Coordinates of C-alpha atoms and ligand atoms in Angstrom, one line a residue:
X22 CA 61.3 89.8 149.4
X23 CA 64.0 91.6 147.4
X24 CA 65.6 94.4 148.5
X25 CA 66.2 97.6 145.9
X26 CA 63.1 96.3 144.5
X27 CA 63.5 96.8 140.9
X28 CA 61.0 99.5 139.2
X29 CA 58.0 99.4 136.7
X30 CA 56.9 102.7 135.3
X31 CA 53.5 102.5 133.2
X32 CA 52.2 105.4 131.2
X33 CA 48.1 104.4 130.7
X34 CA 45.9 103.0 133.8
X35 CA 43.8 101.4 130.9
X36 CA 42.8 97.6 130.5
X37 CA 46.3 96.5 129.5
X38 CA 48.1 99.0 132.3
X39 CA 46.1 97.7 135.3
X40 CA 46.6 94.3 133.7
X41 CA 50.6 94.8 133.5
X42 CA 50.7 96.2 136.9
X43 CA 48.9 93.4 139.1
X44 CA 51.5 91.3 137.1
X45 CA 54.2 93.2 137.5
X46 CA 53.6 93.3 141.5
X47 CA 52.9 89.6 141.9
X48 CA 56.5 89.3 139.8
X49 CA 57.6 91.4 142.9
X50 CA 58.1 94.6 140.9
X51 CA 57.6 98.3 142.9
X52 CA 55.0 99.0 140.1
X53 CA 53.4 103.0 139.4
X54 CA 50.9 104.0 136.8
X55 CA 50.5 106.9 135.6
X56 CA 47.0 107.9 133.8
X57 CA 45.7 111.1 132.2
X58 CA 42.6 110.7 133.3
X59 CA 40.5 111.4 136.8
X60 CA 39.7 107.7 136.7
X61 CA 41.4 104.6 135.1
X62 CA 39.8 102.2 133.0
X63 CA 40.5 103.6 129.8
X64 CA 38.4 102.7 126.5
X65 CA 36.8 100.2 128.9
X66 CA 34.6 103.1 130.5
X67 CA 31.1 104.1 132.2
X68 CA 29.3 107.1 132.4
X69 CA 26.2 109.0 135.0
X70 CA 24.2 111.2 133.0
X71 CA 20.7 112.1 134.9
X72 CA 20.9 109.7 137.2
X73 CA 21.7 106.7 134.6
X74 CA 24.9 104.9 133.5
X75 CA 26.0 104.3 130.6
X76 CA 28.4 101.1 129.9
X77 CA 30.5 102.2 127.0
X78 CA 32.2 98.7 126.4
X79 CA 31.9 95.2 127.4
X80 CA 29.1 93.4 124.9
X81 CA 30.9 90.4 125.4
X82 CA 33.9 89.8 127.4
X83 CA 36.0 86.9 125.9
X84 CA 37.4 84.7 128.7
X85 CA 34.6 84.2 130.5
X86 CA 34.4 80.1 130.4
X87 CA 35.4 78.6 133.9
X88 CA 39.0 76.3 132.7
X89 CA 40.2 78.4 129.8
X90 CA 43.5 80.1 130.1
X91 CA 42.2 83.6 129.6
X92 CA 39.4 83.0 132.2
X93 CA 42.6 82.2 134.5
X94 CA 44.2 85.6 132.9
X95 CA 41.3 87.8 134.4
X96 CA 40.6 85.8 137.4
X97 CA 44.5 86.5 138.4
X98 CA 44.1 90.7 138.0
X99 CA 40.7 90.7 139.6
X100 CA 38.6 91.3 136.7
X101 CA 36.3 88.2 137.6
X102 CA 35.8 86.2 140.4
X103 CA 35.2 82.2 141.1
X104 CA 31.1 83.5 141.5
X105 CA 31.0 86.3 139.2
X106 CA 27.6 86.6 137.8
X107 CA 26.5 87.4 134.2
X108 CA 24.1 89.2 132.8
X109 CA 20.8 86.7 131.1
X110 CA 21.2 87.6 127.6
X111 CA 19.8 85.6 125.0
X112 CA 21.4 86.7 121.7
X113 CA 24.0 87.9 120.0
X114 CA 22.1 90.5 118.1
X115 CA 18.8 90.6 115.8
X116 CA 18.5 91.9 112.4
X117 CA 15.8 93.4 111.0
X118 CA 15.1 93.8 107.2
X119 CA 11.5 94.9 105.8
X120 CA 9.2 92.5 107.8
X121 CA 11.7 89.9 108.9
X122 CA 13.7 89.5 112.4
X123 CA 16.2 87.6 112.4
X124 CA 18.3 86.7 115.4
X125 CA 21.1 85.1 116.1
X126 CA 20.5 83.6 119.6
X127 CA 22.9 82.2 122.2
X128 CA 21.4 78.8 121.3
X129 CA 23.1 77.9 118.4
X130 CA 20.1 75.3 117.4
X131 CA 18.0 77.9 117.7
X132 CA 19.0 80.2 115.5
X133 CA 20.1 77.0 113.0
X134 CA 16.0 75.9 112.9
X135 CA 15.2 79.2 112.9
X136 CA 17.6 80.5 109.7
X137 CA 16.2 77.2 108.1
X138 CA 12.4 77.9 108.0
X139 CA 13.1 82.0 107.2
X140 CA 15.2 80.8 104.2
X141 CA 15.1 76.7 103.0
X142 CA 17.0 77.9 99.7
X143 CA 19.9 79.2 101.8
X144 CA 20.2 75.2 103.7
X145 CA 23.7 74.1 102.5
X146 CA 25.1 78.1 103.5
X147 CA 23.0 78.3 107.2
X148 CA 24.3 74.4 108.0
X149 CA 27.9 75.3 106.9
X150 CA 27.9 78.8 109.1
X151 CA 26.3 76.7 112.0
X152 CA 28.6 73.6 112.1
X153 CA 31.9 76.4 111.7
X154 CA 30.7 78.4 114.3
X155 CA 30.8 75.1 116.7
X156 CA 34.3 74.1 115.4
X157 CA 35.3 77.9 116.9
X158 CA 33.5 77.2 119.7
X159 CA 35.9 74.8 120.6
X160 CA 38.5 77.1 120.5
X161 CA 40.6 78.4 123.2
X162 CA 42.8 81.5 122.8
X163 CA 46.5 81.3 124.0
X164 CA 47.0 83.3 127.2
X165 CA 50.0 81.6 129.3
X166 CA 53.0 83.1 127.3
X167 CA 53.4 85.4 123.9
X168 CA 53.5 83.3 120.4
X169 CA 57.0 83.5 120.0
X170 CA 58.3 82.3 123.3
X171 CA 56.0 79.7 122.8
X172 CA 58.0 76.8 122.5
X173 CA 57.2 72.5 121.1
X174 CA 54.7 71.7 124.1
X175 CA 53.1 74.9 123.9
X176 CA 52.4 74.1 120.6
X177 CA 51.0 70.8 121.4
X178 CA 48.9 72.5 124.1
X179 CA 47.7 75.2 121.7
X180 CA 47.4 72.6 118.7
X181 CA 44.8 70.7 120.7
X182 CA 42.5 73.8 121.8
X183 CA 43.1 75.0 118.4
X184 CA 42.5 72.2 116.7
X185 CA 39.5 73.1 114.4
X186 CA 40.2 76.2 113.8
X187 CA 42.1 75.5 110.1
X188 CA 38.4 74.3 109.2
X189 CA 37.3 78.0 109.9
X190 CA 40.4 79.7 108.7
X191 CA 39.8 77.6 105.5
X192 CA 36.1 78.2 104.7
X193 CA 36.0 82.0 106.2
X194 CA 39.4 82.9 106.7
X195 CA 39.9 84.5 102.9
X196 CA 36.7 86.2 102.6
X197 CA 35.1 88.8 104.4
X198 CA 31.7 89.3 105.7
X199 CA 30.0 91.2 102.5
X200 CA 31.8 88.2 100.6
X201 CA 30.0 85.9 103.0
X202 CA 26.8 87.5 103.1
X203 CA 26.7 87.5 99.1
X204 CA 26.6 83.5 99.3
X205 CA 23.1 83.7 100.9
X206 CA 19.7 84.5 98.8
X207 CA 17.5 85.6 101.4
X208 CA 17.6 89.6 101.8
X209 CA 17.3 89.6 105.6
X210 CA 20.5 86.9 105.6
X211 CA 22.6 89.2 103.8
X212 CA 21.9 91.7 106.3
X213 CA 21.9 89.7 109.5
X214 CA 26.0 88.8 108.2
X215 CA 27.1 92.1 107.4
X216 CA 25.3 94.1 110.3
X217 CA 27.6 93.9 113.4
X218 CA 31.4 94.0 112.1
X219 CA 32.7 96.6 109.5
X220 CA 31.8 94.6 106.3
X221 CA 35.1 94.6 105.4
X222 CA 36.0 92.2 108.6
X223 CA 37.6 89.3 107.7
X224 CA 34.7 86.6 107.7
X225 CA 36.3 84.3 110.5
X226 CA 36.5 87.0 113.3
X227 CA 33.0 87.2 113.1
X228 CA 32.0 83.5 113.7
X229 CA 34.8 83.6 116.3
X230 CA 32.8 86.3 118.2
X231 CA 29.5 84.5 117.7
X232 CA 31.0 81.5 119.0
X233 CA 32.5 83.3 122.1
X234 CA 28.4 83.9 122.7
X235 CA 27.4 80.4 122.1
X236 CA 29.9 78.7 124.1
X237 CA 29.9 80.9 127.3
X238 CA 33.3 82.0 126.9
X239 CA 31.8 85.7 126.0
X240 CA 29.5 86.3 128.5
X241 CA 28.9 90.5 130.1
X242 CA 29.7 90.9 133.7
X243 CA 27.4 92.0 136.2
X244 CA 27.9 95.9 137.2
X245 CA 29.8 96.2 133.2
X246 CA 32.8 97.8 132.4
X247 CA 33.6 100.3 135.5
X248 CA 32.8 97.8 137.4
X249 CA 35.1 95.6 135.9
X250 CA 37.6 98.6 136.4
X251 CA 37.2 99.4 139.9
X252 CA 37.3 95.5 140.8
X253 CA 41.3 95.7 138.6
X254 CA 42.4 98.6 140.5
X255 CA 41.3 97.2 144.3
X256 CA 43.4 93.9 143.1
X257 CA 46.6 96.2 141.7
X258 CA 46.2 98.6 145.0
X259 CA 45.6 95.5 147.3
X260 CA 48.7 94.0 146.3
X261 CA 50.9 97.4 147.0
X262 CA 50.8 99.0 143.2
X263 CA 50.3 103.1 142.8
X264 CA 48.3 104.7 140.5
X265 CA 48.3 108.3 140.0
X266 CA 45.5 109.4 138.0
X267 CA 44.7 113.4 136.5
X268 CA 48.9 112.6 135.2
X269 CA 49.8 112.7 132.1
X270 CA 52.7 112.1 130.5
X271 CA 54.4 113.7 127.7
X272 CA 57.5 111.9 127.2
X273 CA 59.6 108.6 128.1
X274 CA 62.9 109.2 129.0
X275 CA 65.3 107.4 126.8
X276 CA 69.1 107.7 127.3
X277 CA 72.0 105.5 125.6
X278 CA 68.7 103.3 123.4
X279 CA 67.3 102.4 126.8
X280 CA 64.6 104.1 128.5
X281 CA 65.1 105.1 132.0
X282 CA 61.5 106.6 132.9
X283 CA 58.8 109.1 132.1
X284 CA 58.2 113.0 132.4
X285 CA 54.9 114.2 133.4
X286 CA 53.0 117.4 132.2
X287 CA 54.2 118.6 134.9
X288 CA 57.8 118.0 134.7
X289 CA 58.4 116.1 137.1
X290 CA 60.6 113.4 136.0
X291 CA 60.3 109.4 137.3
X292 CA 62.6 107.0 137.1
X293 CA 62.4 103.1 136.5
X294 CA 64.2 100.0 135.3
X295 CA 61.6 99.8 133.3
X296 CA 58.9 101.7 131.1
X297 CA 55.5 100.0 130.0
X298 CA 53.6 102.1 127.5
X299 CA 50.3 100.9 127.6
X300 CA 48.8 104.2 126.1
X301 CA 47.6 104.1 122.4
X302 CA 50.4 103.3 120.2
X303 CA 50.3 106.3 117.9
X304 CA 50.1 108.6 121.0
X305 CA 53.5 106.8 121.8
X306 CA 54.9 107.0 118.3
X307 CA 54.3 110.5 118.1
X308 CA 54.6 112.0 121.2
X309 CA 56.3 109.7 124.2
X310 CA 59.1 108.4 122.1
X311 CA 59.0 109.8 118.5
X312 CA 57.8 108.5 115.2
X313 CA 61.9 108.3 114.7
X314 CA 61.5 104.5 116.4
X315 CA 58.5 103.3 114.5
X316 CA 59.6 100.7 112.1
X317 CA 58.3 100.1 108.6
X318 CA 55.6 97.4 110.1
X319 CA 53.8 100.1 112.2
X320 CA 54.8 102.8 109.6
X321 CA 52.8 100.5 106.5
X322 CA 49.5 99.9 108.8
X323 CA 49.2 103.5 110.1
X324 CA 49.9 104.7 106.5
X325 CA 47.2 102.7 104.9
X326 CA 44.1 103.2 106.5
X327 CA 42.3 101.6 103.0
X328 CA 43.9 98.5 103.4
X329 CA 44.3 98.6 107.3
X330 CA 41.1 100.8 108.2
X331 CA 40.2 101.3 112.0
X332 CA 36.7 102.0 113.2
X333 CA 35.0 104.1 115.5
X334 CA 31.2 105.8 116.0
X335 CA 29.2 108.2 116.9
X336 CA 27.0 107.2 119.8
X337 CA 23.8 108.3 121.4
X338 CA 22.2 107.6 125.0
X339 CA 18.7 107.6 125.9
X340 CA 16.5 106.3 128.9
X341 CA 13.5 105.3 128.3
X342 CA 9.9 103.7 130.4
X343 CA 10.4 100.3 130.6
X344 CA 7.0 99.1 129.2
X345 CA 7.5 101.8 125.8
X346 CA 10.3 99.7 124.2
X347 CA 9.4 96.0 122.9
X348 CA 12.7 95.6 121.7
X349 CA 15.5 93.7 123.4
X350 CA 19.1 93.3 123.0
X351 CA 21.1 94.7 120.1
X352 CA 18.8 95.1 117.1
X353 CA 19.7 96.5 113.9
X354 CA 17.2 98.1 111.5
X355 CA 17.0 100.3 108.2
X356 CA 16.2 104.0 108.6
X357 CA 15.6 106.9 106.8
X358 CA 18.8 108.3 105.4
X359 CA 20.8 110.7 107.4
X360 CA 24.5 112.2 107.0
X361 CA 26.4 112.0 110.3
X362 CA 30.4 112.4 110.0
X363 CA 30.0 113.0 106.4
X364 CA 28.7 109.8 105.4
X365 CA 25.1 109.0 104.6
X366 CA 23.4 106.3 107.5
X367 CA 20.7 104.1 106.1
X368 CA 21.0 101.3 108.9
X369 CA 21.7 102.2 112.7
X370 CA 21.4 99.4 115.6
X371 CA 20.5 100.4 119.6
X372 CA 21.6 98.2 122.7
X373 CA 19.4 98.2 125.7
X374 CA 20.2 97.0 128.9
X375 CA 17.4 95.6 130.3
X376 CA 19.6 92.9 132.0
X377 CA 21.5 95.5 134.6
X378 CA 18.5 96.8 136.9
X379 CA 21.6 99.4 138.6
X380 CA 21.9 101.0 135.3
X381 CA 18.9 103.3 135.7
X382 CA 16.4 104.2 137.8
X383 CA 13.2 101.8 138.5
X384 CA 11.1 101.4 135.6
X385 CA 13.4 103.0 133.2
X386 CA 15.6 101.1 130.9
X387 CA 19.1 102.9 128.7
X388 CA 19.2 102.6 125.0
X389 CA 22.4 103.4 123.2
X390 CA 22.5 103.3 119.2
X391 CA 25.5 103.4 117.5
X392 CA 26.4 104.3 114.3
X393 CA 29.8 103.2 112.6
X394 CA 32.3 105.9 111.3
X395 CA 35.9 104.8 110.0
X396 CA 39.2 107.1 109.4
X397 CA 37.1 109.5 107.0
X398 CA 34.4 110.3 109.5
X399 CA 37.0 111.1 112.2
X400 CA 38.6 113.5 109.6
X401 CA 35.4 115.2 109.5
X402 CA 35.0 115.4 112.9
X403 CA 37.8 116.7 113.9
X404 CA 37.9 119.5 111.3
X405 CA 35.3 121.1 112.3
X406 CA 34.8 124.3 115.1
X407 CA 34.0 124.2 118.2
X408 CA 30.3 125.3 117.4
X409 CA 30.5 123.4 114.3
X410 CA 31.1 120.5 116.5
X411 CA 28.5 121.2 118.7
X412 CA 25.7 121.6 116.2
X413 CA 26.9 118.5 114.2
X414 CA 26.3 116.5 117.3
X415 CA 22.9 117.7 117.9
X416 CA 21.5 117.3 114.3
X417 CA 22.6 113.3 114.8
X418 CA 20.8 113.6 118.3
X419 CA 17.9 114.6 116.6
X420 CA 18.1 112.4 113.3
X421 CA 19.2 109.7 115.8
X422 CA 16.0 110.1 117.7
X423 CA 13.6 110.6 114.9
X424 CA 14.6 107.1 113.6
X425 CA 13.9 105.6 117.0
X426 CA 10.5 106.6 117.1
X427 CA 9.9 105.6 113.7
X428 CA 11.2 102.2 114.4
X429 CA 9.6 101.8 117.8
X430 CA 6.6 104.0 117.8
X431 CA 5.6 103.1 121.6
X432 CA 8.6 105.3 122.6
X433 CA 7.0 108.6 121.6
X434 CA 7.1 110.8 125.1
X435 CA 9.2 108.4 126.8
X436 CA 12.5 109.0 125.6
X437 CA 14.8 111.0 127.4
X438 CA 18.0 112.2 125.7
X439 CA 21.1 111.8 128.1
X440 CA 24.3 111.7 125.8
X441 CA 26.1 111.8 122.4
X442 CA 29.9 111.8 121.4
X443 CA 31.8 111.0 118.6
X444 CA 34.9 109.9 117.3
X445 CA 36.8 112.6 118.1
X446 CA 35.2 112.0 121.9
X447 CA 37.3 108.8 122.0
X448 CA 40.4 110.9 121.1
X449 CA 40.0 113.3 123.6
X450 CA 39.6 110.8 126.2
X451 CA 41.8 108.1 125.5
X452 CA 44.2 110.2 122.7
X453 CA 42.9 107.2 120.6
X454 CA 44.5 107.2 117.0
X455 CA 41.3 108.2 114.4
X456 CA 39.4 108.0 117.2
X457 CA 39.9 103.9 117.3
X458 CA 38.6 102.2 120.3
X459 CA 39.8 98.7 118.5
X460 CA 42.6 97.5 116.7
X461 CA 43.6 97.4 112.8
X462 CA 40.5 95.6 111.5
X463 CA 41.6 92.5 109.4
X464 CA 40.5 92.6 106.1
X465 CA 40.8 89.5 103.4
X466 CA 44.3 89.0 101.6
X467 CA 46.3 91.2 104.4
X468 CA 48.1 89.5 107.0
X469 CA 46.6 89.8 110.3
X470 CA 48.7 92.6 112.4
X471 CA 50.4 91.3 115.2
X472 CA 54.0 93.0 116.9
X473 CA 55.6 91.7 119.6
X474 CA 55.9 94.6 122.2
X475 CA 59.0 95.8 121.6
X476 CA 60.7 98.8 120.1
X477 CA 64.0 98.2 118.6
X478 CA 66.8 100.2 119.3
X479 CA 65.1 100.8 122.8
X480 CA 66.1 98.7 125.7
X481 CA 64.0 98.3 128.5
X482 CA 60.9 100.1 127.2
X483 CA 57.2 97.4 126.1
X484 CA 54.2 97.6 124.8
X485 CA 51.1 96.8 126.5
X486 CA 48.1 97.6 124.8
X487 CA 45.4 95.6 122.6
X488 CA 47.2 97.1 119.4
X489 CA 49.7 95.2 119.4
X490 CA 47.7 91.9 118.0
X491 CA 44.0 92.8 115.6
X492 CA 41.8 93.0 116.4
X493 CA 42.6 94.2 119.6
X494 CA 39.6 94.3 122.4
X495 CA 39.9 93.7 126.1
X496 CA 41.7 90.0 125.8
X497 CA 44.4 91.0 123.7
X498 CA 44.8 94.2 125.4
X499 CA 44.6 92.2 128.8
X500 CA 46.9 89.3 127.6
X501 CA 49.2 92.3 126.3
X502 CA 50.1 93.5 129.7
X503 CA 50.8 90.2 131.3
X504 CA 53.2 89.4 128.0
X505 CA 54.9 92.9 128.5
X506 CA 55.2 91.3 132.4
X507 CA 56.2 87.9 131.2
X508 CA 59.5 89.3 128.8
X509 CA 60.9 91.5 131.7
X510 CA 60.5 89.1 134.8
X511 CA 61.9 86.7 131.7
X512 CA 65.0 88.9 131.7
X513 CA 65.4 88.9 135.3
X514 CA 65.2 85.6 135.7
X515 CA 61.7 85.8 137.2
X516 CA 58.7 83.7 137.1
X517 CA 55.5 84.9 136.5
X518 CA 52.0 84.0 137.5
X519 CA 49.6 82.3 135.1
Ligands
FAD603 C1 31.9 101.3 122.5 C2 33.0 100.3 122.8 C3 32.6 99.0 122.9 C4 33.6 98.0 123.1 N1 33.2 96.7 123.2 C5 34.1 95.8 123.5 C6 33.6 94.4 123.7 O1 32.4 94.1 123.8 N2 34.6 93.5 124.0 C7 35.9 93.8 123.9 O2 36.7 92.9 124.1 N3 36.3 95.0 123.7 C8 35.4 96.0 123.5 N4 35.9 97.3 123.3 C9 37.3 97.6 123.2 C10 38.0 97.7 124.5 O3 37.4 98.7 125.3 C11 39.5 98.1 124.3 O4 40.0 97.1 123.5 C12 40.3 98.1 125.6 O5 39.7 98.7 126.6 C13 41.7 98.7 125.2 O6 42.5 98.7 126.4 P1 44.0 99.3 126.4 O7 44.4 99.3 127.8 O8 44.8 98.6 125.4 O9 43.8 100.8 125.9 P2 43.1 102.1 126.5 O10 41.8 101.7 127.1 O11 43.1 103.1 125.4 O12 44.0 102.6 127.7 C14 45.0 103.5 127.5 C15 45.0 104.5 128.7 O13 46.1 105.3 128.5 C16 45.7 106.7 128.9 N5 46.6 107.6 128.3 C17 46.7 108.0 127.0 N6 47.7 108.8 126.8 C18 48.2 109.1 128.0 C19 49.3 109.9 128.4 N7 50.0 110.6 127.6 N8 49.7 109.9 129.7 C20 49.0 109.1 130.6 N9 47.9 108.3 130.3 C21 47.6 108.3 129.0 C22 44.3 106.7 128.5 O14 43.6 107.7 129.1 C23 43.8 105.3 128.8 O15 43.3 105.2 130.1 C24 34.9 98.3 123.2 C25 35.3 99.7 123.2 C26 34.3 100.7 123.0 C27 34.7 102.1 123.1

């Protein structure tokens, strides 16, 4: 034990600030967080509503294979455990278009003999998407250092677990996923590829999710995403860290270009060696340390939103009887058009959680449909009233619902409403940029984002949060706070954990 233990500040209790303070104590830091909100968790959040809960995040939690670095990653803060159990789901997602489902199922062979007898013409396209998605399979994403500390072995280490994934970069890597759905014939394939990301994702991140699915490396969690919290904050607690929640912070202190701690709404000031931001970046751009430090990298993606957009949705809650939905899963499915945010929806997609008995009452079952919205839509959102607001929200509850019972007819007098919100819900709650619950989506011919955590001209102050590599999500933001860890125990001559 060291004495005049040296001092971690973190503004954010989210993913990435829970994430850097386990670290952070088990590099022997005195380690305080300080979050806005009653609870921590962040973007990765849960919700009661009439005796209910609604999981607001994890549909798949990267990480989760036993012997992969990352699994290691949440493991250490606590997030899983040697015998956590998963929720049985069987697939990814299912599409429908017209008459035909489509689904593409955790069994990869599955949905290959399926895809085959819906569409023969589309053969050489369904065995190329199958045999890339197994090449990402056997992918592994880096989570013992950051990139550029990574030195020749690491590169060794990271060329083998990487090894196929040029083959994907090559094939999807420079198109995106309306590019990739226009190679197919069959109209329900050309939905199925261009249903679950923003069309304009770049076509590899998506087989890299579906092969997260297929692989067991992206399984859900049992008890979901609070769950998930509460089980990071007993680790970071356990091993001495303090987390004050209902405090926010308005600024970090920076004196001589190095910052010496925070100041809270109200006032008080704390001081540290060191200052984690782990809020979203633009609410630390523009209000903890000034849009003065953010250099021309940031500056070009947050002044682009065409070519680096960011997405977001508005989001309904229902429960429903058990034995009045035949659907299962995530399912997409055409609708009557509706404008919601401004922009006109003619395909919607609800999740039910049939898998997590706690989530409702006996017999009932949550459905949530979501409905994309980029930048624009959160413009909308947020200029309108108070009781502008208001009404907006309930003529998507109602459109919302109407389209429910059109597509699943059984569910007439069993649905009960429980919740909406909307982008500008997510900015309230998180002061999420646009509303943005993930990073800069990549789209084809821009470089992927990626910063290192730093702020130059600023000593002493990192970045911990999943925008600091796209497309953000829960491993980068949880690999972000160990990294922001790993540089200052670097500096000190510390070691860190794995
Ligand atoms: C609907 C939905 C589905 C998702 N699904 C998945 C999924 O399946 N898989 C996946 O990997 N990811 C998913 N994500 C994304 C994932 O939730 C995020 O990537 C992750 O939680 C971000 O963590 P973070 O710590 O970087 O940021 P945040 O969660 O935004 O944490 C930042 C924290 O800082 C706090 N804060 C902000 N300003 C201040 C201030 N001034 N003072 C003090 N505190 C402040 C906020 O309240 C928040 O708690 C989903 C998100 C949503 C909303």
């Amino acid at each position: 034990m060291r004495e005049n233990k040296k001092k971690i500040v973190i503004v954010g209790g989210g993913i990435a600030g829970l994430a850097a303070g386990i670290y952070g104590k088990m590099a022997d830091y005195d380690v305080e967080i300080y979050e806005k909100n009653p609870i921590p968790g962040g973007q990765c959040m849960g919700w009661n509503r009439k005796g209910c809960h609604i999981d607001n995040c994890i549909h798949w939690l990267t990480g989760t294979k036993k012997g992969t670095s990352l699994r290691k990653v949440w493991e250490t803060v606590g997030a899983l455990e040697e015998d956590t159990k998963f929720a049985q789901c069987e697939s990814f997602y299912t599409s429908v278009a017209g008459d035909v489902q489509i689904t593409l199922w955790k069994d990869l062979e599955r949905t290959k003999s399926e895809l085959l007898s819906l569409s023969p013409e589309d053969e050489v396209e369904i065995k190329k998407f199958i045999e890339h998605v197994k090449y990402a399979a056997e992918c592994e994403m880096p989570a013992e250092k950051p990139m550029d500390a990574m030195g020749i072995i690491d590169y060794i280490h990271m060329g083998a677990s990487m090894a196929n994934m040029p083959k994907v970069m090559k094939e999807y890597g420079a198109i995106d996923l309306l590019d990739m759905a226009g190679r197919f014939k069959h109209p329900a394939l050309k939905a199925l590829f261009t249903d679950y990301l923003p069309s304009g994702y770049v076509a590899s991140s998506f087989l890299v999710s579906y092969a997260s699915i297929i692989s067991g490396n992206g399984e859900i969690p049992m008890g979901g995403s609070l769950a998930m919290v509460e089980r990071m904050v007993k680790r970071f607690q356990q091993l001495g860290g303090k987390l004050y929640c209902n405090a926010p912070v308005m600024r970090i202190l920076i004196k001589d270009g190095k910052a010496t701690g925070i100041e809270k709404a109200d006032k008080e000031r704390v001081l540290a060696d060191y200052v984690i931001s782990s809020v979203d970046t633009m609410e630390m751009f523009r209000n903890l340390i000034g849009k003065k430090y953010m250099d021309a990298k940031w500056m070009s993606c947050y002044s682009d939103s065409e070519k680096y957009p960011l997405f977001s949705s508005v989001q309904a809650a229902f429960a429903v009887d058990q034995g009045a939905y035949d659907g299962k899963g995530t399912i997409f499915f055409d609708c009557l058009p509706f404008e919601t945010g401004g922009k006109k929806v003619e395909r919607m997609s609800v999740k039910s959680y049939e898998y997590e008995p706690t989530f409702a009452p006996r017999g009932k079952i949550v459905l949530q449909v979501n409905v994309q919205q980029f930048d624009k839509e959160y413009l909308y959102w947020k200029g309108l009233t108070r009781e502008e607001y208001e009404c907006r929200k309930k003529e998507a509850v109602k459109a919302i619902e109407e389209r429910l019972l059109t597509q699943f007819p059984k569910l007439q007098g069993h649905l009960e409403f429980l919740d909406c919100w909307t982008p500008v819900t997510y900015e309230r709650y998180c002061n999420a940029y646009h509303g943005a619950y993930m990073g800069f989506i990549t789209k084809k011919g821009v470089k992927s984002f990626r910063v290192k955590g730093t702020i130059k001209g600023v000593k002493n102050l990192y970045i911990a949060s999943q925008w600091i590599m796209a497309p953000g999500g829960l491993p980068v933001a949880v690999t972000a706070g160990k990294f922001a860890v790993w540089r200052i125990a670097r500096k000190d001559k510390r070691k860190i954990k794995d």
